[in-house]
Tab-separated table of C-alpha atoms and ligand atoms in Angstrom:
chain	number	residue	atom	x	y	z
A	165	UNK	CA	66.030	24.345	-10.056
A	166	UNK	CA	64.539	24.855	-13.502
A	167	UNK	CA	65.724	24.369	-17.035
A	168	UNK	CA	64.984	27.438	-19.157
A	169	UNK	CA	63.694	27.393	-22.711
A	170	UNK	CA	62.963	30.392	-24.913
A	171	UNK	CA	64.763	32.710	-22.485
A	172	UNK	CA	64.242	32.803	-18.695
A	173	UNK	CA	60.470	33.205	-19.140
A	174	UNK	CA	59.663	29.635	-19.614
A	175	UNK	CA	61.081	26.962	-17.351
A	176	UNK	CA	60.589	23.274	-16.829
A	177	UNK	CA	59.602	22.542	-13.266
A	178	UNK	CA	62.006	20.254	-11.476
A	179	UNK	CA	62.684	19.146	-7.920
A	180	UNK	CA	59.844	18.653	-5.424
A	181	UNK	CA	57.278	20.468	-7.607
A	182	UNK	CA	57.563	17.809	-10.285
A	183	UNK	CA	58.345	14.769	-8.089
A	184	UNK	CA	56.234	11.730	-8.897
A	185	UNK	CA	55.031	13.104	-12.260
A	186	UNK	CA	55.505	11.608	-15.695
A	187	UNK	CA	57.517	13.696	-18.183
A	188	UNK	CA	54.310	14.539	-20.015
A	189	UNK	CA	52.572	15.907	-16.905
A	190	UNK	CA	55.779	17.739	-15.965
A	191	UNK	CA	55.634	19.565	-19.325
A	192	UNK	CA	51.883	20.176	-18.985
A	193	UNK	CA	52.233	21.643	-15.488
A	194	UNK	CA	55.273	23.758	-16.375
A	195	UNK	CA	53.435	25.398	-19.284
A	196	UNK	CA	50.249	25.830	-17.274
A	197	UNK	CA	52.114	27.468	-14.384
A	198	UNK	CA	53.842	29.900	-16.767
A	199	UNK	CA	50.460	30.793	-18.316
A	200	UNK	CA	48.657	31.214	-15.001
A	201	UNK	CA	51.299	33.362	-13.346
A	202	UNK	CA	51.543	35.561	-16.459
A	203	UNK	CA	55.108	34.701	-17.563
A	204	UNK	CA	53.519	33.493	-20.790
A	205	UNK	CA	51.139	36.343	-21.621
A	206	UNK	CA	47.794	35.858	-23.340
A	207	UNK	CA	48.229	35.845	-27.100
A	208	UNK	CA	52.007	35.290	-26.880
A	209	UNK	CA	53.741	32.733	-29.034
A	210	UNK	CA	55.295	29.630	-27.470
A	211	UNK	CA	58.729	28.352	-28.510
A	212	UNK	CA	58.267	25.599	-31.072
A	213	UNK	CA	57.838	22.000	-29.887
A	214	UNK	CA	61.202	21.200	-31.498
A	215	UNK	CA	62.933	23.961	-29.499
A	216	UNK	CA	61.279	22.846	-26.254
A	217	UNK	CA	62.261	19.238	-26.923
A	218	UNK	CA	65.877	20.272	-27.515
A	219	UNK	CA	66.157	22.672	-24.550
A	220	UNK	CA	64.470	20.351	-22.055
A	221	UNK	CA	65.946	17.142	-23.481
A	222	UNK	CA	62.504	15.569	-23.676
A	223	UNK	CA	61.174	13.636	-26.653
A	224	UNK	CA	59.264	15.613	-29.246
A	225	UNK	CA	56.277	13.225	-28.899
A	226	UNK	CA	55.996	13.929	-25.175
A	227	UNK	CA	56.045	17.702	-25.799
A	228	UNK	CA	53.422	17.358	-28.537
A	229	UNK	CA	51.141	15.285	-26.291
A	230	UNK	CA	51.346	17.804	-23.442
A	231	UNK	CA	50.693	20.762	-25.781
A	232	UNK	CA	47.736	18.951	-27.337
A	233	UNK	CA	46.258	18.447	-23.885
A	234	UNK	CA	46.730	22.169	-23.069
A	235	UNK	CA	45.026	22.969	-26.338
A	236	UNK	CA	42.102	20.632	-25.554
A	237	UNK	CA	41.786	22.257	-22.101
A	238	UNK	CA	41.543	25.722	-23.728
A	239	UNK	CA	44.928	27.184	-22.666
A	240	UNK	CA	46.664	27.078	-26.065
A	241	UNK	CA	45.691	27.662	-29.680
A	242	UNK	CA	47.581	25.975	-32.478
A	243	UNK	CA	47.601	27.867	-35.756
A	244	UNK	CA	48.480	25.609	-38.653
A	245	UNK	CA	51.642	26.741	-40.428
A	246	UNK	CA	52.234	29.502	-37.857
A	247	UNK	CA	52.801	28.210	-34.333
A	248	UNK	CA	51.328	27.712	-30.881
A	249	UNK	CA	49.892	30.702	-28.953
A	250	UNK	CA	48.542	31.220	-25.454
A	251	UNK	CA	44.759	31.611	-25.769
A	252	UNK	CA	43.452	35.184	-25.552
A	253	UNK	CA	40.360	33.876	-23.717
A	254	UNK	CA	41.636	31.587	-21.024
A	255	UNK	CA	39.099	29.191	-19.429
A	256	UNK	CA	37.196	31.194	-16.780
A	257	UNK	CA	38.370	28.822	-14.014
A	258	UNK	CA	41.984	29.846	-14.729
A	259	UNK	CA	41.698	33.238	-13.052
A	260	UNK	CA	39.816	31.957	-9.971
A	261	UNK	CA	41.965	31.421	-6.898
A	262	UNK	CA	40.935	28.710	-4.418
A	263	UNK	CA	40.207	29.967	-0.890
A	264	UNK	CA	43.334	30.144	1.265
A	265	UNK	CA	43.716	27.416	3.920
A	266	UNK	CA	42.975	28.859	7.359
A	267	UNK	CA	41.504	27.637	10.649
A	268	UNK	CA	37.705	27.621	11.009
A	269	UNK	CA	36.056	30.672	12.557
A	270	UNK	CA	33.967	30.322	15.728
A	271	UNK	CA	30.817	30.625	13.626
A	272	UNK	CA	31.920	27.800	11.328
A	273	UNK	CA	32.810	25.623	14.310
A	274	UNK	CA	29.366	26.200	15.817
A	275	UNK	CA	27.848	24.573	12.723
A	276	UNK	CA	29.623	21.240	13.327
A	277	UNK	CA	27.490	18.379	14.629
A	278	UNK	CA	28.097	17.254	18.217
A	279	UNK	CA	29.470	14.018	16.793
A	280	UNK	CA	31.976	15.892	14.599
A	281	UNK	CA	33.066	18.044	17.558
A	282	UNK	CA	33.892	14.864	19.497
A	283	UNK	CA	35.681	13.385	16.472
A	284	UNK	CA	37.728	16.568	16.086
A	285	UNK	CA	38.869	16.479	19.684
A	286	UNK	CA	39.719	12.778	19.760
A	287	UNK	CA	41.801	12.950	16.573
A	288	UNK	CA	45.326	11.607	16.919
A	289	UNK	CA	47.886	14.256	15.949
A	290	UNK	CA	50.992	13.450	13.935
A	291	UNK	CA	49.477	12.489	10.571
A	292	UNK	CA	49.684	9.000	9.132
A	293	UNK	CA	52.058	6.440	10.649
A	294	UNK	CA	55.629	6.167	9.372
A	295	UNK	CA	58.057	3.280	9.791
A	296	UNK	CA	60.042	5.050	12.567
A	297	UNK	CA	60.829	4.154	16.141
A	298	UNK	CA	58.195	3.637	17.596
A	299	UNK	CA	55.168	4.461	15.483
A	300	UNK	CA	52.442	1.826	15.942
A	301	UNK	CA	50.315	0.262	13.233
A	302	UNK	CA	52.813	-0.130	10.405
A	303	UNK	CA	53.631	-3.501	8.779
A	304	UNK	CA	57.090	-4.262	7.317
A	305	UNK	CA	56.283	-3.460	3.701
A	306	UNK	CA	59.760	-4.262	2.368
A	307	UNK	CA	58.860	-7.971	2.599
A	308	UNK	CA	55.618	-7.694	0.678
A	309	UNK	CA	55.846	-9.626	-2.637
A	310	UNK	CA	55.179	-6.600	-4.815
A	311	UNK	CA	56.288	-8.231	-8.102
A	312	UNK	CA	53.853	-11.070	-7.573
A	313	UNK	CA	51.064	-8.598	-6.733
A	314	UNK	CA	51.852	-6.679	-9.892
A	315	UNK	CA	51.703	-9.872	-11.988
A	316	UNK	CA	48.371	-10.885	-10.470
A	317	UNK	CA	46.998	-7.384	-11.112
A	318	UNK	CA	48.121	-7.377	-14.746
A	319	UNK	CA	46.587	-10.795	-15.276
A	320	UNK	CA	43.273	-9.662	-13.799
A	321	UNK	CA	43.174	-6.549	-15.976
A	322	UNK	CA	43.976	-8.645	-19.027
A	323	UNK	CA	41.455	-11.431	-18.448
A	324	UNK	CA	38.010	-10.196	-17.489
A	325	UNK	CA	39.229	-6.782	-16.271
A	326	UNK	CA	36.340	-5.008	-17.991
A	327	UNK	CA	33.824	-6.955	-15.895
A	328	UNK	CA	35.416	-5.469	-12.788
A	329	UNK	CA	34.973	-1.841	-13.835
A	330	UNK	CA	31.251	-1.605	-13.139
A	331	UNK	CA	29.241	-1.679	-9.919
A	332	UNK	CA	30.248	-4.499	-7.590
A	333	UNK	CA	27.876	-6.428	-5.288
A	334	UNK	CA	27.385	-4.633	-1.942
A	335	UNK	CA	28.406	-7.757	0.003
A	336	UNK	CA	31.628	-8.042	-2.010
A	337	UNK	CA	33.049	-9.969	-4.947
A	338	UNK	CA	31.960	-13.646	-4.571
A	339	UNK	CA	35.531	-14.874	-5.217
A	340	UNK	CA	36.912	-12.781	-2.342
A	341	UNK	CA	34.060	-13.668	0.021
A	342	UNK	CA	34.795	-17.349	-0.585
A	343	UNK	CA	38.551	-16.899	-0.237
A	344	UNK	CA	38.064	-14.882	2.973
A	345	UNK	CA	35.744	-17.493	4.516
A	346	UNK	CA	38.308	-20.219	3.768
A	347	UNK	CA	41.218	-18.101	5.012
A	348	UNK	CA	39.383	-17.267	8.257
A	349	UNK	CA	38.512	-20.919	8.897
A	350	UNK	CA	42.164	-21.956	8.567
A	351	UNK	CA	43.947	-19.020	10.189
A	352	UNK	CA	41.427	-17.977	12.881
A	353	UNK	CA	39.025	-20.907	13.393
A	354	UNK	CA	36.085	-18.722	12.311
A	355	UNK	CA	33.229	-20.865	10.988
A	356	UNK	CA	31.086	-19.143	8.374
A	357	UNK	CA	29.535	-19.488	4.957
A	358	UNK	CA	30.831	-17.134	2.213
A	359	UNK	CA	27.304	-15.617	2.151
A	360	UNK	CA	27.938	-14.234	5.662
A	361	UNK	CA	31.075	-12.348	4.592
A	362	UNK	CA	30.835	-8.685	3.626
A	363	UNK	CA	33.927	-7.092	2.072
A	364	UNK	CA	34.607	-3.582	3.374
A	365	UNK	CA	36.999	-0.719	2.689
A	366	UNK	CA	38.261	-0.807	6.270
A	367	UNK	CA	37.485	-2.345	9.598
A	368	UNK	CA	36.371	1.062	10.854
A	369	UNK	CA	33.884	1.244	8.007
A	370	UNK	CA	32.388	-1.986	9.377
A	371	UNK	CA	32.070	-0.421	12.845
A	372	UNK	CA	30.404	2.650	11.368
A	373	UNK	CA	28.045	0.523	9.294
A	374	UNK	CA	26.973	-1.631	12.198
A	375	UNK	CA	26.359	1.416	14.326
A	376	UNK	CA	23.999	2.649	11.562
A	377	UNK	CA	22.243	-0.713	11.409
A	378	UNK	CA	21.989	-1.660	15.076
A	379	UNK	CA	22.063	1.502	17.189
A	380	UNK	CA	19.601	4.249	18.041
A	381	UNK	CA	20.321	7.569	19.762
A	382	UNK	CA	21.145	7.082	23.487
A	383	UNK	CA	21.494	3.298	23.218
A	384	UNK	CA	24.161	2.070	25.650
A	385	UNK	CA	27.266	0.491	24.069
A	386	UNK	CA	29.935	-1.215	26.155
A	387	UNK	CA	33.481	-0.456	25.083
A	388	UNK	CA	36.688	-1.629	26.729
A	389	UNK	CA	37.880	1.108	29.104
A	390	UNK	CA	40.842	1.699	26.809
A	391	UNK	CA	40.526	1.266	23.060
A	392	UNK	CA	41.275	2.650	19.616
A	393	UNK	CA	39.811	6.201	19.504
A	394	UNK	CA	38.561	5.823	15.907
A	395	UNK	CA	36.461	2.821	16.953
A	396	UNK	CA	34.768	4.981	19.580
A	397	UNK	CA	34.158	7.724	17.060
A	398	UNK	CA	32.603	5.274	14.592
A	399	UNK	CA	30.483	3.622	17.290
A	400	UNK	CA	29.020	6.933	18.352
A	401	UNK	CA	27.937	7.647	14.755
A	402	UNK	CA	24.265	7.064	15.548
A	403	UNK	CA	24.276	9.009	18.804
A	404	UNK	CA	24.823	5.946	21.002
A	405	UNK	CA	26.083	6.405	24.589
A	406	UNK	CA	29.464	4.727	25.081
A	407	UNK	CA	29.985	3.034	28.451
A	408	UNK	CA	33.676	2.293	29.206
A	409	UNK	CA	33.808	-1.059	31.058
A	410	UNK	CA	36.827	-1.855	33.275
A	411	UNK	CA	39.313	-4.500	32.250
A	412	UNK	CA	41.637	-6.771	34.193
A	413	UNK	CA	44.216	-9.368	33.181
A	414	UNK	CA	41.378	-11.618	31.878
A	415	UNK	CA	39.952	-8.916	29.630
A	416	UNK	CA	36.618	-7.088	29.811
A	417	UNK	CA	34.947	-7.409	33.237
A	418	UNK	CA	31.478	-8.673	32.275
A	419	UNK	CA	30.057	-8.368	35.819
A	420	UNK	CA	31.247	-4.747	36.118
A	421	UNK	CA	29.634	-3.960	32.761
A	422	UNK	CA	26.322	-5.375	33.931
A	423	UNK	CA	26.378	-3.005	36.892
A	424	UNK	CA	27.287	0.028	34.815
A	425	UNK	CA	24.738	-0.505	32.031
A	426	UNK	CA	22.599	-3.630	32.353
A	427	UNK	CA	20.913	-3.316	28.960
A	428	UNK	CA	23.427	-2.336	26.282
A	429	UNK	CA	22.438	-2.721	22.652
A	430	UNK	CA	25.972	-3.720	21.706
A	431	UNK	CA	29.386	-4.644	23.138
A	432	UNK	CA	32.668	-3.903	21.310
A	433	UNK	CA	35.643	-6.094	22.308
A	434	UNK	CA	39.155	-6.928	21.039
A	435	UNK	CA	39.533	-10.399	22.621
A	436	UNK	CA	42.549	-11.832	20.759
A	437	UNK	CA	44.808	-8.855	21.273
A	438	UNK	CA	43.317	-6.065	23.351
A	439	UNK	CA	44.141	-2.723	21.849
A	440	UNK	CA	46.272	-1.132	23.318
A	441	UNK	CA	47.015	-3.174	26.476
A	442	UNK	CA	47.832	-6.467	24.689
A	443	UNK	CA	45.657	-8.516	27.117
A	444	UNK	CA	43.972	-11.578	25.699
A	445	UNK	CA	40.458	-12.405	26.932
A	446	UNK	CA	40.336	-15.606	28.984
A	447	UNK	CA	38.137	-18.481	27.813
A	448	UNK	CA	36.017	-18.149	30.937
A	449	UNK	CA	35.348	-14.460	30.191
A	450	UNK	CA	34.624	-15.154	26.542
A	451	UNK	CA	32.034	-17.766	27.546
A	452	UNK	CA	30.560	-15.463	30.224
A	453	UNK	CA	30.205	-12.631	27.696
A	454	UNK	CA	28.489	-14.900	25.171
A	455	UNK	CA	26.157	-16.371	27.749
A	456	UNK	CA	25.188	-12.941	29.064
A	457	UNK	CA	24.728	-11.455	25.556
A	458	UNK	CA	22.469	-14.329	24.647
A	459	UNK	CA	20.328	-13.712	27.749
A	460	UNK	CA	20.209	-9.932	27.412
A	461	UNK	CA	19.845	-9.731	23.625
A	462	UNK	CA	22.972	-7.577	23.103
A	463	UNK	CA	25.057	-7.868	19.925
A	464	UNK	CA	28.760	-8.576	20.349
A	465	UNK	CA	31.243	-6.967	17.982
A	466	UNK	CA	34.472	-8.966	17.946
A	467	UNK	CA	37.178	-6.658	16.567
A	468	UNK	CA	40.004	-8.997	15.549
A	469	UNK	CA	42.491	-6.235	14.666
A	470	UNK	CA	45.981	-7.833	14.579
A	471	UNK	CA	44.405	-11.039	15.984
A	472	UNK	CA	45.985	-12.973	13.098
A	473	UNK	CA	49.483	-12.128	14.370
A	474	UNK	CA	49.900	-14.542	17.240
A	475	UNK	CA	53.403	-15.665	18.231
A	476	UNK	CA	52.526	-18.310	20.802
A	477	UNK	CA	51.817	-21.938	20.000
A	478	UNK	CA	48.176	-21.583	20.985
A	479	UNK	CA	45.686	-19.352	19.148
A	480	UNK	CA	42.709	-18.215	21.197
A	481	UNK	CA	39.371	-19.340	19.903
A	482	UNK	CA	37.417	-16.360	18.575
A	483	UNK	CA	34.053	-15.476	20.093
A	484	UNK	CA	32.543	-16.080	16.659
A	485	UNK	CA	33.536	-19.762	16.808
A	486	UNK	CA	32.186	-20.186	20.359
A	487	UNK	CA	28.903	-18.418	19.604
A	488	UNK	CA	25.930	-20.792	19.402
A	489	UNK	CA	23.251	-18.092	19.315
A	490	UNK	CA	24.348	-15.926	16.345
A	491	UNK	CA	25.064	-12.862	18.500
A	492	UNK	CA	28.621	-12.200	17.259
A	493	UNK	CA	29.692	-9.949	14.401
A	494	UNK	CA	33.344	-10.676	13.612
A	495	UNK	CA	35.458	-7.920	12.057
A	496	UNK	CA	38.954	-8.116	10.642
A	497	UNK	CA	41.208	-6.282	8.217
A	498	UNK	CA	43.779	-7.017	5.510
A	499	UNK	CA	45.637	-3.825	6.496
A	500	UNK	CA	48.454	-5.594	8.330
A	501	UNK	CA	48.450	-8.992	6.625
A	502	UNK	CA	48.635	-7.482	3.112
A	503	UNK	CA	49.243	-3.688	3.072
A	504	UNK	CA	47.458	-0.637	4.546
A	505	UNK	CA	46.603	1.284	1.373
A	506	UNK	CA	44.826	-1.785	-0.030
A	507	UNK	CA	41.850	-0.669	2.100
A	508	UNK	CA	40.189	-4.082	2.258
A	509	UNK	CA	38.605	-5.553	5.361
A	510	UNK	CA	35.774	-7.970	6.139
A	511	UNK	CA	32.837	-8.534	8.434
A	512	UNK	CA	31.321	-11.925	9.234
A	513	UNK	CA	27.627	-11.244	9.819
A	514	UNK	CA	25.211	-13.576	11.663
A	515	UNK	CA	22.863	-15.052	9.002
A	516	UNK	CA	19.681	-13.254	10.177
A	517	UNK	CA	21.386	-9.841	9.809
A	518	UNK	CA	22.880	-10.295	6.324
A	519	UNK	CA	19.911	-8.850	4.423
A	520	UNK	CA	19.702	-5.645	6.464
A	521	UNK	CA	23.478	-5.031	6.273
A	522	UNK	CA	23.397	-5.487	2.520
A	523	UNK	CA	20.423	-3.114	2.154
A	524	UNK	CA	22.022	-0.370	4.273
A	525	UNK	CA	25.436	-0.679	2.591
A	526	UNK	CA	23.831	-0.465	-0.842
A	527	UNK	CA	22.423	2.949	0.128
A	528	UNK	CA	25.729	4.302	1.449
A	529	UNK	CA	29.052	3.723	-0.349
A	530	UNK	CA	27.562	0.608	-2.003
A	531	UNK	CA	30.665	-1.442	-2.710
A	532	UNK	CA	34.423	-1.875	-2.691
A	533	UNK	CA	37.057	-1.582	-5.450
A	534	UNK	CA	36.554	-4.430	-7.972
A	535	UNK	CA	40.071	-5.148	-9.263
A	536	UNK	CA	41.663	-4.997	-5.810
A	537	UNK	CA	39.117	-7.529	-4.520
A	538	UNK	CA	39.792	-9.872	-7.440
A	539	UNK	CA	43.580	-9.647	-7.059
A	540	UNK	CA	43.349	-10.317	-3.330
A	541	UNK	CA	41.136	-13.352	-4.003
A	542	UNK	CA	43.831	-14.698	-6.385
A	543	UNK	CA	46.540	-13.926	-3.815
A	544	UNK	CA	44.682	-15.946	-1.172
A	545	UNK	CA	43.676	-18.787	-3.508
A	546	UNK	CA	47.257	-19.163	-4.716
A	547	UNK	CA	48.408	-19.748	-1.103
A	548	UNK	CA	50.433	-16.509	-1.128
A	549	UNK	CA	48.643	-14.881	1.819
A	550	UNK	CA	49.276	-17.806	4.142
A	551	UNK	CA	52.940	-18.081	3.154
A	552	UNK	CA	53.435	-14.305	3.478
A	553	UNK	CA	51.806	-14.330	6.919
A	554	UNK	CA	53.901	-17.299	8.059
A	555	UNK	CA	57.014	-15.414	7.075
A	556	UNK	CA	55.866	-12.150	8.681
A	557	UNK	CA	54.882	-13.855	11.944
A	558	UNK	CA	58.383	-15.191	12.300
A	559	UNK	CA	59.948	-11.789	11.457
A	560	UNK	CA	57.646	-9.889	13.847
A	561	UNK	CA	58.214	-12.436	16.616
A	562	UNK	CA	61.944	-11.964	16.317
A	563	UNK	CA	61.532	-8.146	16.261
A	564	UNK	CA	59.340	-8.335	19.340
A	565	UNK	CA	61.988	-10.451	21.101
A	566	UNK	CA	64.677	-7.936	20.157
A	567	UNK	CA	62.647	-5.011	21.524
A	568	UNK	CA	61.748	-6.779	24.773
A	569	UNK	CA	65.345	-7.956	25.220
A	570	UNK	CA	66.764	-4.496	24.607
A	571	UNK	CA	64.265	-2.779	26.937
A	572	UNK	CA	65.029	-5.392	29.582
A	573	UNK	CA	68.776	-4.795	29.229
A	574	UNK	CA	68.575	-0.996	29.255
A	575	UNK	CA	65.691	-0.185	31.592
A	576	UNK	CA	66.013	-3.288	33.817
A	577	UNK	CA	62.241	-3.942	33.907
A	578	UNK	CA	61.589	-0.749	35.867
A	579	UNK	CA	58.681	0.084	33.578
A	580	UNK	CA	56.236	-2.836	33.239
A	581	UNK	CA	55.449	-4.002	29.718
A	582	UNK	CA	52.005	-5.264	28.707
A	583	UNK	CA	51.492	-8.812	27.381
A	584	UNK	CA	53.099	-9.212	23.958
A	585	UNK	CA	51.969	-12.656	22.807
A	586	UNK	CA	50.908	-11.181	19.475
A	587	UNK	CA	50.092	-8.029	17.520
A	588	UNK	CA	52.630	-5.510	16.305
A	589	UNK	CA	52.938	-3.200	19.319
A	590	UNK	CA	53.643	-3.368	23.008
A	591	UNK	CA	52.397	-1.181	25.871
A	592	UNK	CA	54.992	0.166	28.288
A	593	UNK	CA	53.522	1.494	31.551
A	594	UNK	CA	54.959	4.561	33.288
A	595	UNK	CA	54.533	5.733	36.895
A	596	UNK	CA	51.746	8.311	37.364
A	597	UNK	CA	54.281	11.051	38.094
A	598	UNK	CA	55.665	10.765	34.524
A	599	UNK	CA	52.632	11.973	32.572
A	600	UNK	CA	52.658	10.291	29.197
A	601	UNK	CA	51.188	12.997	26.896
A	602	UNK	CA	53.700	15.808	27.602
A	603	UNK	CA	56.478	13.216	27.785
A	604	UNK	CA	55.596	12.012	24.262
A	605	UNK	CA	55.635	15.589	22.978
A	606	UNK	CA	59.148	16.030	24.327
A	607	UNK	CA	60.026	12.638	22.815
A	608	UNK	CA	58.952	13.844	19.356
A	609	UNK	CA	61.271	16.809	19.700
A	610	UNK	CA	64.048	14.352	20.550
A	611	UNK	CA	63.305	12.345	17.384
A	612	UNK	CA	61.315	9.557	19.061
A	613	UNK	CA	57.862	8.974	17.604
A	614	UNK	CA	55.959	8.083	20.736
A	615	UNK	CA	52.205	7.674	21.342
A	616	UNK	CA	50.732	8.060	24.841
A	617	UNK	CA	48.604	5.199	26.184
A	618	UNK	CA	46.296	7.694	27.925
A	619	UNK	CA	44.916	8.758	24.557
A	620	UNK	CA	43.218	5.384	24.287
A	621	UNK	CA	41.308	5.871	27.552
A	622	UNK	CA	40.087	9.467	27.484
A	623	UNK	CA	37.396	9.094	30.129
A	624	UNK	CA	39.233	6.955	32.654
A	625	UNK	CA	42.702	8.378	32.922
A	626	UNK	CA	43.650	4.834	33.993
A	627	UNK	CA	46.385	4.179	31.474
A	628	UNK	CA	49.676	6.053	31.499
A	629	UNK	CA	52.547	4.940	29.319
A	630	UNK	CA	53.819	4.456	25.797
A	631	UNK	CA	52.431	2.475	22.895
A	632	UNK	CA	55.454	1.136	21.044
A	633	UNK	CA	55.201	-0.229	17.499
A	634	UNK	CA	58.060	-2.507	16.381
A	635	UNK	CA	56.858	-4.491	13.334
A	636	UNK	CA	58.143	-2.104	10.650
A	637	UNK	CA	61.585	-1.583	12.231
A	638	UNK	CA	64.676	-3.616	11.398
A	639	UNK	CA	66.495	-5.321	14.276
A	640	UNK	CA	69.167	-2.627	14.058
A	641	UNK	CA	66.591	0.171	14.194
A	642	UNK	CA	64.895	-1.491	17.150
A	643	UNK	CA	68.162	-1.763	19.090
A	644	UNK	CA	69.169	1.830	18.334
A	645	UNK	CA	65.624	3.109	19.046
A	646	UNK	CA	65.364	1.207	22.327
A	647	UNK	CA	68.688	2.600	23.524
A	648	UNK	CA	67.605	6.119	22.599
A	649	UNK	CA	64.292	5.534	24.346
A	650	UNK	CA	66.026	4.261	27.479
A	651	UNK	CA	68.269	7.346	27.633
A	652	UNK	CA	65.262	9.578	27.111
A	653	UNK	CA	63.160	7.837	29.804
A	654	UNK	CA	66.030	8.002	32.289
A	655	UNK	CA	66.432	11.725	31.643
A	656	UNK	CA	62.656	12.140	32.095
A	657	UNK	CA	62.832	10.164	35.331
A	658	UNK	CA	65.489	12.558	36.651
A	659	UNK	CA	63.297	15.572	35.732
A	660	UNK	CA	60.595	14.497	38.202
B	1424	PLP	C1	41.049	-2.085	17.452
B	1424	PLP	C2	41.238	-1.542	16.059
B	1424	PLP	N1	40.318	-1.778	15.118
B	1424	PLP	C3	40.488	-1.310	13.853
B	1424	PLP	C4	41.575	-0.575	13.482
B	1424	PLP	C5	41.733	-0.038	12.048
B	1424	PLP	O1	41.557	-0.992	11.041
B	1424	PLP	P1	41.497	-0.511	9.487
B	1424	PLP	O2	42.878	-0.073	9.102
B	1424	PLP	O3	41.033	-1.682	8.673
B	1424	PLP	O4	40.488	0.588	9.452
B	1424	PLP	C6	42.546	-0.302	14.436
B	1424	PLP	C7	43.743	0.474	14.069
B	1424	PLP	O5	44.637	0.724	14.844
B	1424	PLP	C8	42.369	-0.794	15.748
B	1424	PLP	O6	43.273	-0.536	16.696
């Protein structure tokens, strides 16, 4: 749909083409489109700003501003006392068409690095997560105190905002490093000085950075036999050799790892909430891993993704707090506790490694967004993060209970569920005969957004099932989704 002005030649873009734009950019883009596709010919005269304002029911000021911008960009000429004309000499970029989107040729693919080839093939399809049954990795954003966040942001811009526009320290804004150290001590029992905290754009960035700092080509790296594919991709950044180590109900099997690769440079674990199985690493295993790492000289990377969402009375003590030999690098993210697009995460670095991490970071992306760091520091210091998390833990716990209850009622425990003491997702195991990947594809066609567990364990083929996210779904959506899932699984069962 388009509103016409000056005849049918010249229309104001509406509908999806203009969604999300201000009125001024809507006018700018409408005129530009008409110029570029030739409806407004070079040298032709535009309707007057007054006419456009009347026909489009947009203020005269807005029209003037948009036309001025088009003039500054070289698309229009304003002749005093005469009118506004399309330039005879349009900017040279105007006639150039960008290359059409098409798949890469074989020759182009051959130029990709081996690392990129692996990344391409381990990429999860389906785009970014959506709050639908049962996409994993999505917090319930409707409860986030957006008004408060907006107020804190405005205040930061107003007082000292200019100081936050320049280059930030590579380790992070001191206020946020301090707030993070305090927050971690209270919520996770992590003991560290603010000087050990590096603020990152994402947890995965931390994994990539540490693989640059600590790994050489062909170094062995233990990873849990099933894990988040992007972590594997980031760990292999420096050409390291990933060694999947078996897991049992106590977590990573340290003895089995020693047999598979006795001298790894690094071990990546998710002890609080194993991703995706949900297992929590027993205290005995955590101590055995630390003791062995200390003897062998391996670094331990403790990935605490979703570790701050624990629904049981007892929190498990992080490896970082049990570590007496400074072997543990602790990583966490604000993605779920605050919101995903914030892109803020943190790494607690053992003191002897701080200088090298800072030096390497300063030569890569250098630092993280200044204002966002400052606002988050204020959010934590004002006690808002802990109260938001308290609230969300209770909401997620109740959503988890609803999902487990509904699956129990509909599928009668025929398909074992993984431990669900925390996190925002639960693993549902399927018999081998019901292969999870094709089943999930059929599920998508039936409107169920399902992720196969096998994707997390590409080399082992040990896991077969569904990874169900529940945190972003209302109780009603969970009940309806679980019933739909149960009907779908039963139909799949009959197909066998
Ligand atoms: C184990 C693990 N680490 C890290 C991440 C991603 O964290 P971020 O959003 O900060 O990159 C994920 C996401 O699912 C994950 O499963």
